Amino acid sequence: MNEFEFIVDIIKKHQTEKRYTHTLGVSEEAYKLGKIFIPEKADKLKIAGLLHDITKDFSLEKQLSLCDEYRITLDKDNLVPKLLHSKTGCEYAKRLFGSDIVDEEIYNAILFHTTGRENMTLFESLVYLADYIEPGRTFDDCVLLRDYFYELLDGAENLEARKYILINTLIFSFNLTIQNLIDEGKSIDFDTIRARNYYLKLKKESERGTLNE
Ligand code: DGI
Ligand code: FE
Ligand code: FE
């Protein structure tokens, strides 16, 4: 049994069938994105994809007790249950698989896979995007984002062009998420807002860079 199969076996025991199918989808998508942007890390992205939702099916009670155990500080007055699994997931995975497998790169990819953050590593951003656009996601916004990304990518000639498309896709994803949260009357995590602002600035800078040449 190789490392991948070993992790698959354990993940399968943690998740419902639906969540497990999504997990395999994210893993494959992250690998595919890895081949496009950072081929030397494609296999590692596959593992990050497997691990990203490891605690997602835990009850709220279990999430909260893990937060307590891991000394994760929470704003009790502004608790967002759906955001807990990324905070508990990275710690849980690190304890279960050790820091050889869950190194800093994978740890942060799990921690920020739901909200994104400013100045993500390329690795983190690919796990974040894979979670949004894996083929099993059929929500309108996911389809929209997937089509947007792959249609633009089709015309990209080099890594720089691909990275510019990635920046635009990340901005689009934050816009969709934020718009949805507003429509549903939900609170917006500061990391999501900071991420959007950061990538908007980065987009402007890279456009200036292109024009100056
Ligand atoms: O775990 P997944 O379902 O695969 O996907 P995810 O980790 O991206 O979680 C998505 C959920 O999290 C979705 O219901 C929207 C919610 N979410 C994402 N960002 C925010 C958020 N909820 C709030 N309240 N605030 C956010 O900034
Ligand atoms: Fe998630
Ligand atoms: Fe997910």
PDB file of C-alpha atoms and ligand atoms in Angstrom:
ATOM      1  CA  MET A   1       0.000   0.000   0.000  1.00  0.00           C
ATOM      2  CA  ASN A   2       1.479   3.381  -0.959  1.00  0.00           C
ATOM      3  CA  GLU A   3       1.138   6.622   1.009  1.00  0.00           C
ATOM      4  CA  PHE A   4      -1.839   7.779  -1.058  1.00  0.00           C
ATOM      5  CA  GLU A   5      -3.795   4.548  -0.581  1.00  0.00           C
ATOM      6  CA  PHE A   6      -2.984   4.584   3.138  1.00  0.00           C
ATOM      7  CA  ILE A   7      -4.475   8.089   3.489  1.00  0.00           C
ATOM      8  CA  VAL A   8      -7.489   7.235   1.287  1.00  0.00           C
ATOM      9  CA  ASP A   9      -8.293   4.312   3.587  1.00  0.00           C
ATOM     10  CA  ILE A  10      -8.341   6.530   6.673  1.00  0.00           C
ATOM     11  CA  ILE A  11     -10.222   9.409   5.027  1.00  0.00           C
ATOM     12  CA  LYS A  12     -12.914   7.014   3.844  1.00  0.00           C
ATOM     13  CA  LYS A  13     -13.592   6.078   7.468  1.00  0.00           C
ATOM     14  CA  HIS A  14     -14.056   9.756   8.384  1.00  0.00           C
ATOM     15  CA  GLN A  15     -16.554  10.761   5.744  1.00  0.00           C
ATOM     16  CA  THR A  16     -20.014  10.103   4.357  1.00  0.00           C
ATOM     17  CA  GLU A  17     -20.066   8.673   0.846  1.00  0.00           C
ATOM     18  CA  LYS A  18     -21.022  12.047  -0.637  1.00  0.00           C
ATOM     19  CA  ARG A  19     -18.220  13.870   1.154  1.00  0.00           C
ATOM     20  CA  TYR A  20     -15.739  11.138   0.206  1.00  0.00           C
ATOM     21  CA  THR A  21     -16.674  11.488  -3.473  1.00  0.00           C
ATOM     22  CA  HIS A  22     -16.117  15.257  -3.191  1.00  0.00           C
ATOM     23  CA  THR A  23     -12.779  14.609  -1.477  1.00  0.00           C
ATOM     24  CA  LEU A  24     -11.573  12.377  -4.318  1.00  0.00           C
ATOM     25  CA  GLY A  25     -12.749  15.064  -6.763  1.00  0.00           C
ATOM     26  CA  VAL A  26     -10.737  17.777  -4.994  1.00  0.00           C
ATOM     27  CA  SER A  27      -7.714  15.503  -4.848  1.00  0.00           C
ATOM     28  CA  GLU A  28      -7.841  14.839  -8.617  1.00  0.00           C
ATOM     29  CA  GLU A  29      -8.563  18.484  -9.442  1.00  0.00           C
ATOM     30  CA  ALA A  30      -5.706  19.699  -7.222  1.00  0.00           C
ATOM     31  CA  TYR A  31      -3.395  17.241  -9.004  1.00  0.00           C
ATOM     32  CA  LYS A  32      -4.572  18.507 -12.392  1.00  0.00           C
ATOM     33  CA  LEU A  33      -4.042  22.151 -11.372  1.00  0.00           C
ATOM     34  CA  GLY A  34      -0.674  21.169  -9.961  1.00  0.00           C
ATOM     35  CA  LYS A  35       0.375  19.760 -13.351  1.00  0.00           C
ATOM     36  CA  ILE A  36      -0.516  23.123 -14.899  1.00  0.00           C
ATOM     37  CA  PHE A  37       1.167  25.404 -12.340  1.00  0.00           C
ATOM     38  CA  ILE A  38       3.660  23.470 -10.175  1.00  0.00           C
ATOM     39  CA  PRO A  39       4.221  19.992 -11.683  1.00  0.00           C
ATOM     40  CA  GLU A  40       6.839  19.083  -9.072  1.00  0.00           C
ATOM     41  CA  LYS A  41       4.168  19.458  -6.373  1.00  0.00           C
ATOM     42  CA  ALA A  42       1.267  17.758  -8.187  1.00  0.00           C
ATOM     43  CA  ASP A  43       1.501  14.571  -6.096  1.00  0.00           C
ATOM     44  CA  LYS A  44       1.634  16.569  -2.874  1.00  0.00           C
ATOM     45  CA  LEU A  45      -1.420  18.567  -3.977  1.00  0.00           C
ATOM     46  CA  LYS A  46      -3.234  15.284  -4.455  1.00  0.00           C
ATOM     47  CA  ILE A  47      -2.593  14.471  -0.799  1.00  0.00           C
ATOM     48  CA  ALA A  48      -3.642  17.968   0.371  1.00  0.00           C
ATOM     49  CA  GLY A  49      -6.891  17.458  -1.552  1.00  0.00           C
ATOM     50  CA  LEU A  50      -7.494  14.181   0.266  1.00  0.00           C
ATOM     51  CA  LEU A  51      -6.973  15.823   3.639  1.00  0.00           C
ATOM     52  CA  HIS A  52      -8.720  19.187   3.178  1.00  0.00           C
ATOM     53  CA  ASP A  53     -12.146  18.199   4.598  1.00  0.00           C
ATOM     54  CA  ILE A  54     -11.012  15.517   7.057  1.00  0.00           C
ATOM     55  CA  THR A  55     -13.126  16.898   9.943  1.00  0.00           C
ATOM     56  CA  LYS A  56     -15.999  18.271   7.829  1.00  0.00           C
ATOM     57  CA  ASP A  57     -18.474  15.550   8.844  1.00  0.00           C
ATOM     58  CA  PHE A  58     -17.787  15.909  12.565  1.00  0.00           C
ATOM     59  CA  SER A  59     -20.682  17.288  14.639  1.00  0.00           C
ATOM     60  CA  LEU A  60     -20.598  20.870  15.895  1.00  0.00           C
ATOM     61  CA  GLU A  61     -20.124  19.481  19.395  1.00  0.00           C
ATOM     62  CA  LYS A  62     -17.044  17.531  18.262  1.00  0.00           C
ATOM     63  CA  GLN A  63     -15.681  20.561  16.346  1.00  0.00           C
ATOM     64  CA  LEU A  64     -15.985  22.683  19.476  1.00  0.00           C
ATOM     65  CA  SER A  65     -14.356  20.094  21.692  1.00  0.00           C
ATOM     66  CA  LEU A  66     -11.462  19.807  19.213  1.00  0.00           C
ATOM     67  CA  CYS A  67     -11.093  23.611  19.236  1.00  0.00           C
ATOM     68  CA  ASP A  68     -10.860  23.405  23.001  1.00  0.00           C
ATOM     69  CA  GLU A  69      -8.343  20.555  22.862  1.00  0.00           C
ATOM     70  CA  TYR A  70      -6.180  22.323  20.231  1.00  0.00           C
ATOM     71  CA  ARG A  71      -6.463  25.712  21.973  1.00  0.00           C
ATOM     72  CA  ILE A  72      -8.058  27.294  18.914  1.00  0.00           C
ATOM     73  CA  THR A  73      -9.548  30.607  20.024  1.00  0.00           C
ATOM     74  CA  LEU A  74     -13.056  31.330  18.765  1.00  0.00           C
ATOM     75  CA  ASP A  75     -15.215  34.413  18.795  1.00  0.00           C
ATOM     76  CA  LYS A  76     -18.091  32.836  20.736  1.00  0.00           C
ATOM     77  CA  ASP A  77     -20.488  35.703  19.858  1.00  0.00           C
ATOM     78  CA  ASN A  78     -19.833  35.360  16.159  1.00  0.00           C
ATOM     79  CA  LEU A  79     -19.454  31.642  15.675  1.00  0.00           C
ATOM     80  CA  VAL A  80     -19.591  30.339  12.090  1.00  0.00           C
ATOM     81  CA  PRO A  81     -19.913  26.527  12.313  1.00  0.00           C
ATOM     82  CA  LYS A  82     -19.059  26.006   8.636  1.00  0.00           C
ATOM     83  CA  LEU A  83     -15.657  27.625   9.098  1.00  0.00           C
ATOM     84  CA  LEU A  84     -14.607  25.361  11.978  1.00  0.00           C
ATOM     85  CA  HIS A  85     -13.611  22.322   9.900  1.00  0.00           C
ATOM     86  CA  SER A  86     -10.666  24.103   8.280  1.00  0.00           C
ATOM     87  CA  LYS A  87      -9.338  25.201  11.683  1.00  0.00           C
ATOM     88  CA  THR A  88      -9.759  21.778  13.266  1.00  0.00           C
ATOM     89  CA  GLY A  89      -8.853  19.847  10.093  1.00  0.00           C
ATOM     90  CA  CYS A  90      -5.226  20.971   9.854  1.00  0.00           C
ATOM     91  CA  GLU A  91      -4.545  20.185  13.521  1.00  0.00           C
ATOM     92  CA  TYR A  92      -6.402  16.889  13.424  1.00  0.00           C
ATOM     93  CA  ALA A  93      -4.594  15.771  10.261  1.00  0.00           C
ATOM     94  CA  LYS A  94      -1.204  16.760  11.678  1.00  0.00           C
ATOM     95  CA  ARG A  95      -1.782  14.720  14.818  1.00  0.00           C
ATOM     96  CA  LEU A  96      -3.089  11.746  12.854  1.00  0.00           C
ATOM     97  CA  PHE A  97      -0.513  11.624  10.040  1.00  0.00           C
ATOM     98  CA  GLY A  98       2.444  13.471  11.578  1.00  0.00           C
ATOM     99  CA  SER A  99       4.298  16.538  10.360  1.00  0.00           C
ATOM    100  CA  ASP A 100       6.198  14.608   7.683  1.00  0.00           C
ATOM    101  CA  ILE A 101       2.948  14.276   5.731  1.00  0.00           C
ATOM    102  CA  VAL A 102       1.149  17.331   7.120  1.00  0.00           C
ATOM    103  CA  ASP A 103       4.035  19.791   6.770  1.00  0.00           C
ATOM    104  CA  GLU A 104       3.547  23.560   6.877  1.00  0.00           C
ATOM    105  CA  GLU A 105       2.476  23.736   3.246  1.00  0.00           C
ATOM    106  CA  ILE A 106      -0.287  21.134   3.583  1.00  0.00           C
ATOM    107  CA  TYR A 107      -1.253  22.439   7.038  1.00  0.00           C
ATOM    108  CA  ASN A 108      -1.872  25.962   5.679  1.00  0.00           C
ATOM    109  CA  ALA A 109      -3.638  24.651   2.580  1.00  0.00           C
ATOM    110  CA  ILE A 110      -6.159  22.920   4.879  1.00  0.00           C
ATOM    111  CA  LEU A 111      -6.388  25.922   7.233  1.00  0.00           C
ATOM    112  CA  PHE A 112      -7.235  28.391   4.460  1.00  0.00           C
ATOM    113  CA  HIS A 113      -9.124  26.188   1.998  1.00  0.00           C
ATOM    114  CA  THR A 114     -12.550  27.659   2.871  1.00  0.00           C
ATOM    115  CA  THR A 115     -11.821  31.383   3.052  1.00  0.00           C
ATOM    116  CA  GLY A 116      -8.565  31.804   1.201  1.00  0.00           C
ATOM    117  CA  ARG A 117      -6.296  34.528   2.567  1.00  0.00           C
ATOM    118  CA  GLU A 118      -4.092  37.327   1.331  1.00  0.00           C
ATOM    119  CA  ASN A 119      -0.803  36.341  -0.286  1.00  0.00           C
ATOM    120  CA  MET A 120      -1.567  32.619  -0.496  1.00  0.00           C
ATOM    121  CA  THR A 121       1.208  30.333  -1.653  1.00  0.00           C
ATOM    122  CA  LEU A 122       0.525  28.949  -5.121  1.00  0.00           C
ATOM    123  CA  PHE A 123       0.012  25.590  -3.384  1.00  0.00           C
ATOM    124  CA  GLU A 124      -2.666  26.979  -1.019  1.00  0.00           C
ATOM    125  CA  SER A 125      -4.459  28.768  -3.836  1.00  0.00           C
ATOM    126  CA  LEU A 126      -4.661  25.587  -5.919  1.00  0.00           C
ATOM    127  CA  VAL A 127      -6.248  23.596  -3.077  1.00  0.00           C
ATOM    128  CA  TYR A 128      -8.683  26.480  -2.510  1.00  0.00           C
ATOM    129  CA  LEU A 129      -9.597  26.572  -6.209  1.00  0.00           C
ATOM    130  CA  ALA A 130      -9.792  22.780  -6.562  1.00  0.00           C
ATOM    131  CA  ASP A 131     -12.328  22.720  -3.711  1.00  0.00           C
ATOM    132  CA  TYR A 132     -14.462  25.232  -5.611  1.00  0.00           C
ATOM    133  CA  ILE A 133     -14.329  23.716  -9.093  1.00  0.00           C
ATOM    134  CA  GLU A 134     -13.865  19.943  -8.681  1.00  0.00           C
ATOM    135  CA  PRO A 135     -16.106  18.158 -11.243  1.00  0.00           C
ATOM    136  CA  GLY A 136     -18.602  16.939  -8.610  1.00  0.00           C
ATOM    137  CA  ARG A 137     -19.634  20.505  -7.753  1.00  0.00           C
ATOM    138  CA  THR A 138     -22.816  21.258  -9.673  1.00  0.00           C
ATOM    139  CA  PHE A 139     -23.883  24.571  -8.093  1.00  0.00           C
ATOM    140  CA  ASP A 140     -24.312  27.323 -10.697  1.00  0.00           C
ATOM    141  CA  ASP A 141     -21.487  29.395  -9.232  1.00  0.00           C
ATOM    142  CA  CYS A 142     -19.079  26.455  -9.262  1.00  0.00           C
ATOM    143  CA  VAL A 143     -19.888  25.694 -12.889  1.00  0.00           C
ATOM    144  CA  LEU A 144     -19.511  29.385 -13.728  1.00  0.00           C
ATOM    145  CA  LEU A 145     -16.116  29.593 -12.041  1.00  0.00           C
ATOM    146  CA  ARG A 146     -14.888  26.319 -13.584  1.00  0.00           C
ATOM    147  CA  ASP A 147     -15.899  27.416 -17.101  1.00  0.00           C
ATOM    148  CA  TYR A 148     -14.407  30.882 -16.583  1.00  0.00           C
ATOM    149  CA  PHE A 149     -11.071  29.427 -15.489  1.00  0.00           C
ATOM    150  CA  TYR A 150     -10.683  26.711 -18.126  1.00  0.00           C
ATOM    151  CA  GLU A 151     -11.909  28.877 -21.005  1.00  0.00           C
ATOM    152  CA  LEU A 152      -9.377  31.584 -20.180  1.00  0.00           C
ATOM    153  CA  LEU A 153      -6.665  29.014 -19.571  1.00  0.00           C
ATOM    154  CA  ASP A 154      -7.155  27.656 -23.053  1.00  0.00           C
ATOM    155  CA  GLY A 155      -5.536  30.777 -24.515  1.00  0.00           C
ATOM    156  CA  ALA A 156      -2.667  31.052 -22.025  1.00  0.00           C
ATOM    157  CA  GLU A 157       0.747  30.677 -23.564  1.00  0.00           C
ATOM    158  CA  ASN A 158       3.066  30.583 -20.581  1.00  0.00           C
ATOM    159  CA  LEU A 159       3.196  30.321 -16.796  1.00  0.00           C
ATOM    160  CA  GLU A 160       2.942  34.085 -16.330  1.00  0.00           C
ATOM    161  CA  ALA A 161      -0.272  34.197 -18.377  1.00  0.00           C
ATOM    162  CA  ARG A 162      -1.633  31.230 -16.428  1.00  0.00           C
ATOM    163  CA  LYS A 163      -0.860  32.947 -13.117  1.00  0.00           C
ATOM    164  CA  TYR A 164      -2.675  36.075 -14.271  1.00  0.00           C
ATOM    165  CA  ILE A 165      -5.731  33.945 -15.089  1.00  0.00           C
ATOM    166  CA  LEU A 166      -5.453  32.325 -11.658  1.00  0.00           C
ATOM    167  CA  ILE A 167      -5.496  35.777  -9.984  1.00  0.00           C
ATOM    168  CA  ASN A 168      -8.625  36.730 -11.928  1.00  0.00           C
ATOM    169  CA  THR A 169     -10.268  33.414 -11.075  1.00  0.00           C
ATOM    170  CA  LEU A 170      -9.520  33.846  -7.366  1.00  0.00           C
ATOM    171  CA  ILE A 171     -11.052  37.344  -7.427  1.00  0.00           C
ATOM    172  CA  PHE A 172     -14.124  35.987  -9.219  1.00  0.00           C
ATOM    173  CA  SER A 173     -14.453  33.236  -6.594  1.00  0.00           C
ATOM    174  CA  PHE A 174     -14.296  35.720  -3.708  1.00  0.00           C
ATOM    175  CA  ASN A 175     -16.900  37.892  -5.434  1.00  0.00           C
ATOM    176  CA  LEU A 176     -19.234  34.909  -5.821  1.00  0.00           C
ATOM    177  CA  THR A 177     -18.743  33.764  -2.216  1.00  0.00           C
ATOM    178  CA  ILE A 178     -19.159  37.257  -0.758  1.00  0.00           C
ATOM    179  CA  GLN A 179     -22.235  37.936  -2.910  1.00  0.00           C
ATOM    180  CA  ASN A 180     -23.819  34.676  -1.753  1.00  0.00           C
ATOM    181  CA  LEU A 181     -23.093  35.398   1.878  1.00  0.00           C
ATOM    182  CA  ILE A 182     -24.665  38.858   1.497  1.00  0.00           C
ATOM    183  CA  ASP A 183     -27.725  37.386  -0.232  1.00  0.00           C
ATOM    184  CA  GLU A 184     -28.117  34.879   2.597  1.00  0.00           C
ATOM    185  CA  GLY A 185     -27.577  37.523   5.269  1.00  0.00           C
ATOM    186  CA  LYS A 186     -24.484  35.786   6.624  1.00  0.00           C
ATOM    187  CA  SER A 187     -21.293  37.240   8.085  1.00  0.00           C
ATOM    188  CA  ILE A 188     -18.188  37.425   5.935  1.00  0.00           C
ATOM    189  CA  ASP A 189     -14.881  36.213   7.322  1.00  0.00           C
ATOM    190  CA  PHE A 190     -12.125  38.853   7.344  1.00  0.00           C
ATOM    191  CA  ASP A 191      -9.722  36.473   5.594  1.00  0.00           C
ATOM    192  CA  THR A 192     -12.085  36.352   2.588  1.00  0.00           C
ATOM    193  CA  ILE A 193     -12.280  40.148   2.429  1.00  0.00           C
ATOM    194  CA  ARG A 194      -8.543  40.596   2.868  1.00  0.00           C
ATOM    195  CA  ALA A 195      -7.920  37.941   0.211  1.00  0.00           C
ATOM    196  CA  ARG A 196     -10.151  39.743  -2.303  1.00  0.00           C
ATOM    197  CA  ASN A 197      -8.493  43.096  -1.646  1.00  0.00           C
ATOM    198  CA  TYR A 198      -5.028  41.573  -1.922  1.00  0.00           C
ATOM    199  CA  TYR A 199      -5.705  39.855  -5.269  1.00  0.00           C
ATOM    200  CA  LEU A 200      -7.401  42.966  -6.684  1.00  0.00           C
ATOM    201  CA  LYS A 201      -4.209  44.888  -5.914  1.00  0.00           C
ATOM    202  CA  LEU A 202      -2.048  42.120  -7.351  1.00  0.00           C
ATOM    203  CA  LYS A 203      -4.115  42.161 -10.554  1.00  0.00           C
ATOM    204  CA  LYS A 204      -3.601  45.923 -10.938  1.00  0.00           C
ATOM    205  CA  GLU A 205       0.129  45.559 -10.313  1.00  0.00           C
ATOM    206  CA  SER A 206       0.521  42.791 -12.873  1.00  0.00           C
ATOM    207  CA  GLU A 207      -1.442  44.804 -15.445  1.00  0.00           C
ATOM    208  CA  ARG A 208       0.850  47.778 -14.855  1.00  0.00           C
ATOM    209  CA  GLY A 209       3.801  45.414 -15.177  1.00  0.00           C
ATOM    210  CA  THR A 210       2.611  44.201 -18.556  1.00  0.00           C
ATOM    211  CA  LEU A 211       1.922  47.709 -19.859  1.00  0.00           C
ATOM    212  CA  ASN A 212       5.336  48.992 -18.810  1.00  0.00           C
ATOM    213  CA  GLU A 213       7.238  46.416 -20.785  1.00  0.00           C
TER     214      GLU A 213
HETATM  215  O1  DGI B   1     -16.184  22.084   2.932  1.00  0.00           O
HETATM  216  P1  DGI B   1     -16.780  22.297   1.568  1.00  0.00           P
HETATM  217  O2  DGI B   1     -18.287  22.247   1.593  1.00  0.00           O
HETATM  218  O3  DGI B   1     -16.219  21.396   0.525  1.00  0.00           O
HETATM  219  O4  DGI B   1     -16.410  23.786   1.093  1.00  0.00           O
HETATM  220  P2  DGI B   1     -15.808  24.975   1.964  1.00  0.00           P
HETATM  221  O5  DGI B   1     -14.788  24.506   2.920  1.00  0.00           O
HETATM  222  O6  DGI B   1     -15.384  26.023   0.974  1.00  0.00           O
HETATM  223  O7  DGI B   1     -17.053  25.482   2.773  1.00  0.00           O
HETATM  224  C1  DGI B   1     -18.046  26.145   2.102  1.00  0.00           C
HETATM  225  C2  DGI B   1     -19.058  26.703   3.083  1.00  0.00           C
HETATM  226  O8  DGI B   1     -18.475  27.687   3.914  1.00  0.00           O
HETATM  227  C3  DGI B   1     -20.168  27.356   2.319  1.00  0.00           C
HETATM  228  O9  DGI B   1     -21.404  26.944   2.885  1.00  0.00           O
HETATM  229  C4  DGI B   1     -19.983  28.816   2.521  1.00  0.00           C
HETATM  230  C5  DGI B   1     -19.226  28.901   3.824  1.00  0.00           C
HETATM  231  N1  DGI B   1     -18.315  30.039   3.858  1.00  0.00           N
HETATM  232  C6  DGI B   1     -17.224  30.262   3.114  1.00  0.00           C
HETATM  233  N2  DGI B   1     -16.665  31.448   3.401  1.00  0.00           N
HETATM  234  C7  DGI B   1     -17.441  31.985   4.370  1.00  0.00           C
HETATM  235  C8  DGI B   1     -18.488  31.087   4.671  1.00  0.00           C
HETATM  236  N3  DGI B   1     -19.444  31.325   5.593  1.00  0.00           N
HETATM  237  C9  DGI B   1     -19.394  32.496   6.245  1.00  0.00           C
HETATM  238  N4  DGI B   1     -20.347  32.754   7.138  1.00  0.00           N
HETATM  239  N5  DGI B   1     -18.405  33.408   6.033  1.00  0.00           N
HETATM  240  C10 DGI B   1     -17.394  33.221   5.107  1.00  0.00           C
HETATM  241  O10 DGI B   1     -16.552  34.097   4.920  1.00  0.00           O
HETATM  242 FE    FE B   2     -14.161  22.474   3.332  1.00  0.00          FE
HETATM  243 FE    FE B   3     -14.285  20.632   0.299  1.00  0.00          FE
END
